[in-house]
mmCIF file of C-alpha atoms in Angstrom:
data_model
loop_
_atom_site.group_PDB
_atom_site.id
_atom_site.type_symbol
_atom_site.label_atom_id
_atom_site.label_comp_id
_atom_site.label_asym_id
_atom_site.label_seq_id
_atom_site.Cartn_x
_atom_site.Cartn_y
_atom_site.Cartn_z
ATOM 1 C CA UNK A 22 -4.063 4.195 1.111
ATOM 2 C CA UNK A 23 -2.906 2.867 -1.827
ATOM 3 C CA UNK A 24 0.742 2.764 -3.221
ATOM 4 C CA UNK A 25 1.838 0.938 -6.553
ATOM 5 C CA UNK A 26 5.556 0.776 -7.470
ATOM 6 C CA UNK A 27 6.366 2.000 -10.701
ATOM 7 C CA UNK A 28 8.631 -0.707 -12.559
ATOM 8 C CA UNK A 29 11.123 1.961 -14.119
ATOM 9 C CA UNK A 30 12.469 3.202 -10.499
ATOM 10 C CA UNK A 31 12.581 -0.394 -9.088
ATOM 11 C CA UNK A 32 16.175 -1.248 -8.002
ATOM 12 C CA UNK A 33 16.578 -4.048 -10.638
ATOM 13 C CA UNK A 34 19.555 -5.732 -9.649
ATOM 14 C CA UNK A 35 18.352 -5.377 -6.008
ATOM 15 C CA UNK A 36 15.412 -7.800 -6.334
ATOM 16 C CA UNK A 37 15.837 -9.741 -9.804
ATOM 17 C CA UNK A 38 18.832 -9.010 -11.687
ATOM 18 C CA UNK A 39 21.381 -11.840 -13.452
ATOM 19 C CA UNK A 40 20.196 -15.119 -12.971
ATOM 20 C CA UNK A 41 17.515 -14.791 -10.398
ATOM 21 C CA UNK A 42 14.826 -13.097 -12.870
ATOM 22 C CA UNK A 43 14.394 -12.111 -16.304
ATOM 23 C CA UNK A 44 14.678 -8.351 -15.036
ATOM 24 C CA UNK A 45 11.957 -5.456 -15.815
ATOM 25 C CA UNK A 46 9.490 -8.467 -16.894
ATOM 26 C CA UNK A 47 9.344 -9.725 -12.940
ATOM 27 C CA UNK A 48 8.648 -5.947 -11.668
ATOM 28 C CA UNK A 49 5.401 -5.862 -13.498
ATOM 29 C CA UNK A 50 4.471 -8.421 -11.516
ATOM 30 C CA UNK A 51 4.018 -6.331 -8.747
ATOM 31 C CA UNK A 52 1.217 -4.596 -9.221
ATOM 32 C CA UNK A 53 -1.123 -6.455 -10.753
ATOM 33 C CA UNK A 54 -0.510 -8.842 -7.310
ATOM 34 C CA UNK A 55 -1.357 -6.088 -5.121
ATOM 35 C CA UNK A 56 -4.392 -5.909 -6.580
ATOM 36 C CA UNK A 57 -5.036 -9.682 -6.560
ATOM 37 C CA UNK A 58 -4.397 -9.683 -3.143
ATOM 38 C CA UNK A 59 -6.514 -6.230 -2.210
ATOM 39 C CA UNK A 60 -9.526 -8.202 -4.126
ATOM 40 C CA UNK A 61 -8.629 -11.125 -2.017
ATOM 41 C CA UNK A 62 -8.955 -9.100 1.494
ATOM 42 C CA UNK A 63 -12.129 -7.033 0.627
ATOM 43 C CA UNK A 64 -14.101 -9.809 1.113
ATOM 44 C CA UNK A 65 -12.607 -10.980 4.519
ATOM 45 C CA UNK A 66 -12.713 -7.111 5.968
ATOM 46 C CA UNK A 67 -16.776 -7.558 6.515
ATOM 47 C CA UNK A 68 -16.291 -11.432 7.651
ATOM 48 C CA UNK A 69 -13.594 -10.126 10.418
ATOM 49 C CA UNK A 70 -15.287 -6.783 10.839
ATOM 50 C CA UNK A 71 -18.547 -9.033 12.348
ATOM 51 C CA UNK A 72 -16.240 -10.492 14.981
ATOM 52 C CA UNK A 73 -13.514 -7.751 15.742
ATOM 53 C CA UNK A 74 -15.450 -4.618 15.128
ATOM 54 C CA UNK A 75 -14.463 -1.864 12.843
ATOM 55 C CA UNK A 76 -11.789 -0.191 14.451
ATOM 56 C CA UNK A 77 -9.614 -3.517 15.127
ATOM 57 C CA UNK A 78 -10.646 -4.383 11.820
ATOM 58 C CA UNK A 79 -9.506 -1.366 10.296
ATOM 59 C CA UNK A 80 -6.039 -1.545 12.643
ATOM 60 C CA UNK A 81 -5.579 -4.996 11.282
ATOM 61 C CA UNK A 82 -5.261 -3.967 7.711
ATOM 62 C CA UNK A 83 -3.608 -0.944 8.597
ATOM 63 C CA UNK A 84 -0.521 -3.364 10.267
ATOM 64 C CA UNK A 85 -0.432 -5.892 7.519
ATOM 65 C CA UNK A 86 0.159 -3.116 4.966
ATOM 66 C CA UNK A 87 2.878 -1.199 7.226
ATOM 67 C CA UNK A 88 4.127 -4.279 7.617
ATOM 68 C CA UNK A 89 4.277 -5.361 4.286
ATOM 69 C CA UNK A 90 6.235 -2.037 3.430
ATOM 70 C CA UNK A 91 8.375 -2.339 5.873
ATOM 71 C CA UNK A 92 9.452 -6.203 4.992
ATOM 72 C CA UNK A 93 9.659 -5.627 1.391
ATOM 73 C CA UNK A 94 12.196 -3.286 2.798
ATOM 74 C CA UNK A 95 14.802 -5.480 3.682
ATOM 75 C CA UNK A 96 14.326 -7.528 1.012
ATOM 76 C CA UNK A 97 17.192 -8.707 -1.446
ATOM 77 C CA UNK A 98 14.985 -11.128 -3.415
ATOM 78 C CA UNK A 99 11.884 -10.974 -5.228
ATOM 79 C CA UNK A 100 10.157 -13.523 -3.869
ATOM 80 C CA UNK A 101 10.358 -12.119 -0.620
ATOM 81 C CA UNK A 102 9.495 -8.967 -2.159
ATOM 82 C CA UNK A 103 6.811 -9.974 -3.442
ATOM 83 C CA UNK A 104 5.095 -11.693 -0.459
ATOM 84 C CA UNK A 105 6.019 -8.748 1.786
ATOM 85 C CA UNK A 106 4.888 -5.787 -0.468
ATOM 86 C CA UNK A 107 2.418 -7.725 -2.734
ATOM 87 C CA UNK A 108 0.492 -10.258 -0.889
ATOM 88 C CA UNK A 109 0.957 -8.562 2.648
ATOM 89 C CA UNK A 110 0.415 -5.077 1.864
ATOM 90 C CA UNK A 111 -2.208 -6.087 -0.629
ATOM 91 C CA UNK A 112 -4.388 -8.305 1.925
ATOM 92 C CA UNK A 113 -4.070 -5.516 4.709
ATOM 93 C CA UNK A 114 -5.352 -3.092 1.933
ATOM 94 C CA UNK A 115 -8.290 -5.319 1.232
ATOM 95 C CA UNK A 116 -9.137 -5.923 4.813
ATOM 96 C CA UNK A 117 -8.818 -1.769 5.835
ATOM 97 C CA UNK A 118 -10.639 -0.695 2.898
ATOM 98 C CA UNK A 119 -13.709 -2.038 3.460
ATOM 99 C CA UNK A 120 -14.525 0.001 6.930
ATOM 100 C CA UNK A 121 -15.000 3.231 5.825
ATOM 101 C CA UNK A 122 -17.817 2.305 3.501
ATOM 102 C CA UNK A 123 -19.496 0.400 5.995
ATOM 103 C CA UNK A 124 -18.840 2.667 9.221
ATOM 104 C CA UNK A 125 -19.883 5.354 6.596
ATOM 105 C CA UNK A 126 -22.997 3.414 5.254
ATOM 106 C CA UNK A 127 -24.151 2.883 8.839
ATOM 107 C CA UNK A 128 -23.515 6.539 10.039
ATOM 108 C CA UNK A 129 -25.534 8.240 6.869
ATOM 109 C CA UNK A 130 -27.507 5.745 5.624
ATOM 110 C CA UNK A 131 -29.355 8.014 3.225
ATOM 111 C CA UNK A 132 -26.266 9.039 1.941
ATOM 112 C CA UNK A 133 -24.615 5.756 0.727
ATOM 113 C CA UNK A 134 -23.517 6.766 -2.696
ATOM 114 C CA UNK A 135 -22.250 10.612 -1.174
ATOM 115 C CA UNK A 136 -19.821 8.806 1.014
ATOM 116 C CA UNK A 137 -18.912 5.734 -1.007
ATOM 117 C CA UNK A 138 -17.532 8.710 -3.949
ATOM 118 C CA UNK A 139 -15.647 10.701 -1.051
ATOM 119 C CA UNK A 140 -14.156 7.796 0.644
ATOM 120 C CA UNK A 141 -12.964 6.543 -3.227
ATOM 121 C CA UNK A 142 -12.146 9.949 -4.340
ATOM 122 C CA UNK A 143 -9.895 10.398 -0.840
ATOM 123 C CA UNK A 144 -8.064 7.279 -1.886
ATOM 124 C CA UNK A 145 -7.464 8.567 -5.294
ATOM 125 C CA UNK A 146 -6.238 11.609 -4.061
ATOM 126 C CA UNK A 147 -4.036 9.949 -1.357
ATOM 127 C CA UNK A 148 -2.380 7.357 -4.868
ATOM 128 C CA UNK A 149 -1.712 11.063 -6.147
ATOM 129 C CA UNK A 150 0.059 12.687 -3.362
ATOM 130 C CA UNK A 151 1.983 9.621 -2.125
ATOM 131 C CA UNK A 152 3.213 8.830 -5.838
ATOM 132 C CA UNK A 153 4.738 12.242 -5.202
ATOM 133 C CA UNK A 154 5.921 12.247 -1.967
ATOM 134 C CA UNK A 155 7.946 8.882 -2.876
ATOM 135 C CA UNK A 156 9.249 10.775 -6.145
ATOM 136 C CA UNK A 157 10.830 13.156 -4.138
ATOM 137 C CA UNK A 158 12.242 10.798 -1.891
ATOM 138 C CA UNK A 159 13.900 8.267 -3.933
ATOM 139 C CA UNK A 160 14.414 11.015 -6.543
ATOM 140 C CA UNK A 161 15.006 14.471 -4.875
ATOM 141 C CA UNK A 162 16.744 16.460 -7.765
ATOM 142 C CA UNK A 163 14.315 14.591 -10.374
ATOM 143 C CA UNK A 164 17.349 13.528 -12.444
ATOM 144 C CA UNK A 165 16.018 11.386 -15.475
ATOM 145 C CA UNK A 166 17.050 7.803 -16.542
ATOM 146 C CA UNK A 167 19.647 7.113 -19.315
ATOM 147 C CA UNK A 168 19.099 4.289 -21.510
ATOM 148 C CA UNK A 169 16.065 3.221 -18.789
ATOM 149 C CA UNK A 170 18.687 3.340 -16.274
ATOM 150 C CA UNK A 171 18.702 5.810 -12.709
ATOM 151 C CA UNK A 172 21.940 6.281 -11.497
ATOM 152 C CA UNK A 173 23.143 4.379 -7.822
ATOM 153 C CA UNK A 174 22.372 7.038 -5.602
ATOM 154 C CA UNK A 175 18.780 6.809 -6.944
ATOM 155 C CA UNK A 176 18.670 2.875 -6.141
ATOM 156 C CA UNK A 177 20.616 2.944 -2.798
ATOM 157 C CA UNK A 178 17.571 4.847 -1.492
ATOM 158 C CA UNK A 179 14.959 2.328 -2.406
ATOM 159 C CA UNK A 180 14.803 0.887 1.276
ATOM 160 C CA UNK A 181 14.246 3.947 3.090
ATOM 161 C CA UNK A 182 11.517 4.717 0.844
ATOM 162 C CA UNK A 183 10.141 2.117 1.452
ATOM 163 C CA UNK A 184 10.819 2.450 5.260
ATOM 164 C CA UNK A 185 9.573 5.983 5.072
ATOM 165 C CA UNK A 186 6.186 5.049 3.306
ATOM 166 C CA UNK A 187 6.016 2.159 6.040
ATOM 167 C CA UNK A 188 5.960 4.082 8.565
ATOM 168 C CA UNK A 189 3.434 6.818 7.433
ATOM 169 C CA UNK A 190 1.241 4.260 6.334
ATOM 170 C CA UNK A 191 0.923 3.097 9.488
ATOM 171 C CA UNK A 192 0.754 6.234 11.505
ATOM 172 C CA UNK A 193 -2.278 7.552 8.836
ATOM 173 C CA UNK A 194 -3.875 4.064 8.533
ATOM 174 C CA UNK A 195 -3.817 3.678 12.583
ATOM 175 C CA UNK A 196 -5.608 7.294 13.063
ATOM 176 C CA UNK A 197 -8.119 6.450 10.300
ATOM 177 C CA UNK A 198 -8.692 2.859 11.782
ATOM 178 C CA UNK A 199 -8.975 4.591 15.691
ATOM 179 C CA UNK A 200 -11.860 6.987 13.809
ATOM 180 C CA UNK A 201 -13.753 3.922 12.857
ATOM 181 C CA UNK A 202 -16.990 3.054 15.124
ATOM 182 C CA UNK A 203 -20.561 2.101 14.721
ATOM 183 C CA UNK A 204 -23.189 4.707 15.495
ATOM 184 C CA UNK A 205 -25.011 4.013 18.769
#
């Protein structure tokens, strides 16, 4: 699963408003560390995968990035944000993504490139759906900004988003990480 946070709907004076950040310019940070840290986890999902198995693997990754969520939750700084949702949720990411293709590779291994494109196009249709499943959370009535600003309401529900996408994450990662096995 993969989830990015779009900078405009990020509660600014939540996480780095005033004096504790230079505002919008700190939330683009985000992102690009998530995917720092995801590149930093694929490599150690095959190292751990060796000793724990897929399916522990896979459950591993799956926890880090519910957990991650579910931190960056509670929150009221960025630096904290950004360890919880960035590094945390990026590293479980890393470590989780990596099963599938090689649970996959060793189940059809004539088939490599077939299931590499529908694990990767399942993940890009999972970004799709969850970018608008969290729309309609933290923006039900899809009211628009003014002057690149949302109004309260739309802020104040920031943390159950996040607590919301925590917890599905988990739930969806865990099943996916339970389906995980070697062939015999």
């Amino acid at each position: 699963v993969s989830a990015t946070v779009s900078a405009p709907a990020l509660p600014s004076t939540r996480y780095w408003g005033g004096a504790h950040g230079s505002g919008p310019a700190d939330a683009a940070l985000v992102l690009p560390l998530i995917l720092v840290s995801q590149m930093l986890g694929m490599p150690l999902g095959p190292v751990l995968e060796r000793f724990m198995g897929p399916r522990l693997t896979a459950a591993l990754g799956a926890l880090m990035m519910g957990s991650g969520v579910m931190l960056a939750s509670s929150a009221t700084a960025l630096l904290p944000f950004v360890l919880s949702y960035s590094l945390l949720f990026g590293l479980g990411v890393g470590i989780a993504y990596q099963m599938p293709f090689i649970t996959g590779a060793r189940w059809f291994p004539s088939s490599k490139g077939m299931v590499t494109g529908a694990i990767i196009s399942g993940m890009g249709a999972a970004a799709f759906l969850f970018n608008m499943l969290a729309t309609r959370i933290v923006n039900p009535q899809g009211v628009n900004a003014v002057g690149g600003v949302f109004p309260p309401e739309i802020y104040a529900r920031w943390p159950g988003l996040l607590r919301t996408l925590a917890a599905v994450y988990i739930c969806l990662s865990l099943t996916g990480a339970m389906l995980q096995s070697n062939p015999p």
